[in-house]
Amino acid sequence: DAKTTQPPSMDCAEGRAANLPCNHSTISGNEYVYWYRQIHSQGPQYIIHGLKNNETNEMASLIITEDRKSSTLILPHATLRDTAVYYCIVRAFTGTASKLTFGTGTRLQVTL
Amino acid sequence: ETGVTQTPRHLVMGMTNKKSLKCEQHLGHNAMYWYKQSAKKPLELMFVYNFKEQTENNSVPSRFSPECPNSSHLFLHLHTLQPEDSALYLCASSHPTGTSGRTSYNEQFFGPGTRLTVL
């Protein structure tokens, strides 16, 4: 699986957009970009994934650059409940039960 | 609520004890996973089960023994653990491939975890 690089921490004011970057310069053509988050002492929660097109769901938007070497997760209106560690994971869809390799992620602190 | 439950939520055990962690999923998934999260470390995959068969053992010591009697239940049997095994143990499940819908794309649903302390 391709390696990802994320900033260790970020701050965001409540109500503003949180933009979390991820670099994955060695991504292969068949690898997807996944985002999960983990609120303190809970299990990780799936947020969104994409291959090459931008994606949006009720939680967030995922913007993937044209060369697919980086992506940005956007939380459009961050709330205090969005304070968590956000993980960017690159993984091929292998067709079997497959593991996710979590890095250290970005710790997002949303403040008043 | 993710549809994945874990019991107990907290466990304290001595190094000579034998205990088991239980995971149950109500999502109709056929793949289940055990992860370990030590303090200030990334999640580490321990085991993967696909249709009740173990497909991955990530070099886990034999004092951890998984069991998957059916696609809905996953156990982690613990014996003669060490204090450094203290961690949050997380179970997850996912759809197998070939199913329709977005959830086939490696979307794993995690339980709340069991906080294990080994004295």
Short mmCIF file of C-alpha atoms in Angstrom, two decimals:
data_model
loop_
_atom_site.label_atom_id
_atom_site.label_comp_id
_atom_site.label_asym_id
_atom_site.label_seq_id
_atom_site.Cartn_x
_atom_site.Cartn_y
_atom_site.Cartn_z
CA ASP A 1 0.00 0.00 0.00
CA ALA A 2 1.17 3.50 -0.75
CA LYS A 3 2.45 5.55 2.16
CA THR A 4 0.58 8.68 3.25
CA THR A 5 1.84 11.82 4.94
CA GLN A 6 -0.37 14.04 7.08
CA PRO A 7 0.35 17.00 9.36
CA PRO A 8 0.33 15.85 13.00
CA SER A 9 -2.16 18.46 14.16
CA MET A 10 -4.46 21.25 13.01
CA ASP A 11 -6.81 23.73 14.62
CA CYS A 12 -10.10 24.98 13.26
CA ALA A 13 -12.65 27.44 14.58
CA GLU A 14 -16.16 26.11 15.02
CA GLY A 15 -18.36 26.88 12.05
CA ARG A 16 -15.45 27.25 9.66
CA ALA A 17 -14.35 24.74 7.07
CA ALA A 18 -11.65 22.31 8.13
CA ASN A 19 -9.33 21.32 5.29
CA LEU A 20 -7.16 18.32 6.09
CA PRO A 21 -4.39 17.55 3.60
CA CYS A 22 -2.84 14.22 2.76
CA ASN A 23 0.09 13.41 0.51
CA HIS A 24 0.26 10.06 -1.24
CA SER A 25 2.78 10.60 -3.99
CA THR A 26 3.41 6.87 -4.60
CA ILE A 27 -0.25 5.97 -5.07
CA SER A 28 -0.94 3.35 -7.73
CA GLY A 29 -3.66 3.52 -10.33
CA ASN A 30 -5.87 0.96 -8.60
CA GLU A 31 -5.56 2.42 -5.09
CA TYR A 32 -8.36 4.30 -3.42
CA VAL A 33 -8.03 7.09 -0.87
CA TYR A 34 -9.98 6.48 2.34
CA TRP A 35 -10.59 8.75 5.28
CA TYR A 36 -11.47 7.58 8.76
CA ARG A 37 -11.60 9.46 12.01
CA GLN A 38 -11.26 8.39 15.61
CA ILE A 39 -12.83 10.35 18.39
CA HIS A 40 -10.99 9.91 21.66
CA SER A 41 -11.06 6.29 22.92
CA GLN A 42 -13.69 5.20 20.41
CA GLY A 43 -13.41 2.98 17.36
CA PRO A 44 -12.51 4.61 14.05
CA GLN A 45 -15.38 5.80 11.89
CA TYR A 46 -15.43 5.68 8.11
CA ILE A 47 -15.90 9.10 6.51
CA ILE A 48 -15.45 8.90 2.77
CA HIS A 49 -13.38 7.35 -0.01
CA GLY A 50 -12.52 8.09 -3.63
CA LEU A 51 -10.48 6.94 -6.59
CA LYS A 52 -9.95 9.96 -8.80
CA ASN A 53 -13.13 11.99 -8.84
CA ASN A 54 -14.09 14.35 -6.08
CA GLU A 55 -16.61 12.87 -3.70
CA THR A 56 -19.15 14.34 -1.30
CA ASN A 57 -21.39 12.80 1.29
CA GLU A 58 -23.29 13.99 4.33
CA MET A 59 -20.15 14.12 6.43
CA ALA A 60 -17.48 15.58 4.19
CA SER A 61 -16.03 16.25 0.76
CA LEU A 62 -12.94 14.63 -0.69
CA ILE A 63 -10.89 16.51 -3.24
CA ILE A 64 -8.26 14.47 -5.09
CA THR A 65 -5.72 16.24 -7.28
CA GLU A 66 -5.59 15.39 -10.94
CA ASP A 67 -2.28 13.55 -10.57
CA ARG A 68 -3.74 11.75 -7.49
CA LYS A 69 -0.63 12.47 -5.47
CA SER A 70 -2.50 14.36 -2.80
CA SER A 71 -5.99 14.87 -1.46
CA THR A 72 -7.90 17.09 0.94
CA LEU A 73 -10.71 16.17 3.26
CA ILE A 74 -13.10 19.05 3.80
CA LEU A 75 -15.46 19.33 6.74
CA PRO A 76 -17.57 22.27 5.55
CA HIS A 77 -18.78 23.53 8.92
CA ALA A 78 -16.69 22.07 11.70
CA THR A 79 -18.28 21.57 15.11
CA LEU A 80 -16.74 20.69 18.45
CA ARG A 81 -17.85 17.10 17.88
CA ASP A 82 -15.52 16.92 14.88
CA THR A 83 -12.51 17.07 17.20
CA ALA A 84 -10.77 13.78 16.46
CA VAL A 85 -7.77 12.14 14.82
CA TYR A 86 -8.28 11.91 11.07
CA TYR A 87 -6.58 9.14 9.12
CA CYS A 88 -5.87 9.17 5.40
CA ILE A 89 -5.35 5.64 4.09
CA VAL A 90 -4.51 4.45 0.60
CA ARG A 91 -5.62 0.97 -0.27
CA ALA A 92 -6.26 -1.11 -3.33
CA PHE A 93 -9.60 -2.78 -3.70
CA THR A 94 -8.28 -6.30 -3.76
CA GLY A 95 -11.47 -8.25 -3.93
CA THR A 96 -11.03 -9.91 -0.55
CA ALA A 97 -11.30 -8.93 3.07
CA SER A 98 -8.42 -6.54 3.29
CA LYS A 99 -6.62 -4.69 5.98
CA LEU A 100 -6.39 -0.98 6.53
CA THR A 101 -2.99 0.35 7.55
CA PHE A 102 -3.44 3.30 9.87
CA GLY A 103 -0.73 5.90 10.29
CA THR A 104 -0.54 8.53 13.00
CA GLY A 105 -3.13 10.79 11.36
CA THR A 106 -3.93 14.46 11.93
CA ARG A 107 -5.29 15.50 15.27
CA LEU A 108 -7.96 18.13 14.52
CA GLN A 109 -8.91 20.41 17.37
CA VAL A 110 -12.08 22.43 16.79
CA THR A 111 -12.34 25.42 19.08
CA LEU A 112 -15.00 27.96 19.96
CA GLU B 1 -24.01 2.78 17.03
CA THR B 2 -22.13 1.09 14.23
CA GLY B 3 -23.74 -2.34 14.47
CA VAL B 4 -20.57 -3.82 15.96
CA THR B 5 -20.59 -4.53 19.68
CA GLN B 6 -17.72 -5.52 21.92
CA THR B 7 -17.74 -6.94 25.42
CA PRO B 8 -16.46 -6.26 27.92
CA ARG B 9 -15.74 -2.58 27.45
CA HIS B 10 -13.11 -2.61 30.17
CA LEU B 11 -11.03 -5.52 31.47
CA VAL B 12 -8.34 -5.72 34.10
CA MET B 13 -6.45 -8.99 34.33
CA GLY B 14 -3.36 -10.44 35.90
CA MET B 15 -0.58 -12.00 33.90
CA THR B 16 -1.67 -15.51 34.84
CA ASN B 17 -5.35 -15.04 34.03
CA LYS B 18 -7.24 -16.33 31.00
CA LYS B 19 -9.91 -14.11 29.57
CA SER B 20 -11.76 -13.63 26.30
CA LEU B 21 -12.90 -10.60 24.35
CA LYS B 22 -16.07 -10.88 22.33
CA CYS B 23 -17.14 -9.08 19.20
CA GLU B 24 -20.52 -9.35 17.51
CA GLN B 25 -21.72 -7.68 14.35
CA HIS B 26 -25.30 -7.31 13.21
CA LEU B 27 -24.56 -6.04 9.73
CA GLY B 28 -24.49 -9.23 7.71
CA HIS B 29 -20.79 -8.83 7.03
CA ASN B 30 -18.50 -11.77 6.39
CA ALA B 31 -15.13 -10.25 7.14
CA MET B 32 -14.02 -9.48 10.69
CA TYR B 33 -10.85 -8.00 12.10
CA TRP B 34 -8.99 -7.52 15.37
CA TYR B 35 -6.86 -4.40 15.84
CA LYS B 36 -4.71 -3.30 18.75
CA GLN B 37 -4.14 0.33 19.69
CA SER B 38 -1.45 0.98 22.27
CA ALA B 39 -1.05 4.37 23.89
CA LYS B 40 0.15 6.99 21.40
CA LYS B 41 0.64 4.43 18.64
CA PRO B 42 -1.26 3.83 15.40
CA LEU B 43 -3.78 1.05 15.18
CA GLU B 44 -2.13 -2.26 14.39
CA LEU B 45 -3.94 -5.01 12.57
CA MET B 46 -3.77 -8.34 14.40
CA PHE B 47 -6.02 -10.80 12.58
CA VAL B 48 -8.36 -10.95 9.60
CA TYR B 49 -11.15 -13.47 9.12
CA ASN B 50 -13.01 -13.87 5.85
CA PHE B 51 -16.01 -16.20 5.81
CA LYS B 52 -14.85 -17.65 9.16
CA GLU B 53 -11.39 -18.49 7.82
CA GLN B 54 -8.34 -16.70 9.15
CA THR B 55 -6.68 -14.99 6.22
CA GLU B 56 -4.14 -12.87 8.04
CA ASN B 57 -2.11 -13.13 11.22
CA ASN B 58 0.11 -10.10 11.56
CA SER B 59 2.87 -11.86 13.53
CA VAL B 60 0.79 -11.81 16.69
CA PRO B 61 2.22 -13.66 19.73
CA SER B 62 0.53 -16.95 20.53
CA ARG B 63 -0.76 -15.63 23.86
CA PHE B 64 -3.47 -14.05 21.69
CA SER B 65 -5.71 -16.68 20.17
CA PRO B 66 -8.57 -15.66 17.88
CA GLU B 67 -11.70 -17.67 17.19
CA CYS B 68 -14.40 -17.06 14.62
CA PRO B 69 -17.22 -19.60 15.08
CA ASN B 70 -19.48 -17.87 12.55
CA SER B 71 -19.55 -14.74 10.47
CA SER B 72 -21.26 -12.72 13.18
CA HIS B 73 -18.97 -13.48 16.11
CA LEU B 74 -15.30 -13.06 16.75
CA PHE B 75 -13.41 -13.82 19.93
CA LEU B 76 -9.93 -13.03 21.14
CA HIS B 77 -8.75 -15.43 23.83
CA LEU B 78 -6.06 -14.07 26.11
CA HIS B 79 -3.65 -15.98 28.34
CA THR B 80 -0.41 -15.20 30.13
CA LEU B 81 -0.40 -11.64 28.87
CA GLN B 82 2.28 -9.10 29.67
CA PRO B 83 1.79 -5.55 30.96
CA GLU B 84 2.84 -4.22 27.56
CA ASP B 85 -0.25 -5.90 26.08
CA SER B 86 -2.36 -3.28 27.82
CA ALA B 87 -4.16 -1.44 25.03
CA LEU B 88 -7.48 -0.73 23.35
CA TYR B 89 -8.55 -3.77 21.35
CA LEU B 90 -10.84 -2.98 18.47
CA CYS B 91 -12.98 -5.26 16.38
CA ALA B 92 -14.20 -4.35 12.92
CA SER B 93 -16.27 -5.94 10.18
CA SER B 94 -16.81 -5.35 6.49
CA HIS B 95 -18.62 -6.72 3.50
CA PRO B 96 -16.90 -9.30 1.38
CA THR B 97 -16.12 -8.33 -2.15
CA GLY B 98 -18.52 -8.84 -4.93
CA THR B 99 -21.45 -7.40 -3.04
CA SER B 100 -23.21 -4.39 -4.34
CA GLY B 101 -23.14 -1.03 -2.71
CA ARG B 102 -20.51 1.34 -1.46
CA THR B 103 -19.80 -0.74 1.62
CA SER B 104 -17.90 -3.30 -0.40
CA TYR B 105 -15.07 -0.88 -0.91
CA ASN B 106 -13.11 -1.71 2.25
CA GLU B 107 -15.42 0.30 4.48
CA GLN B 108 -14.84 -1.21 7.88
CA PHE B 109 -17.23 -0.70 10.74
CA PHE B 110 -15.54 -0.60 14.12
CA GLY B 111 -16.81 -1.51 17.53
CA PRO B 112 -16.22 0.71 20.57
CA GLY B 113 -13.27 -1.36 21.74
CA THR B 114 -12.23 -3.14 24.90
CA ARG B 115 -9.81 -1.25 27.13
CA LEU B 116 -7.51 -3.94 28.51
CA THR B 117 -5.17 -3.44 31.45
CA VAL B 118 -2.71 -6.20 32.34
CA LEU B 119 -1.29 -5.97 35.83
#
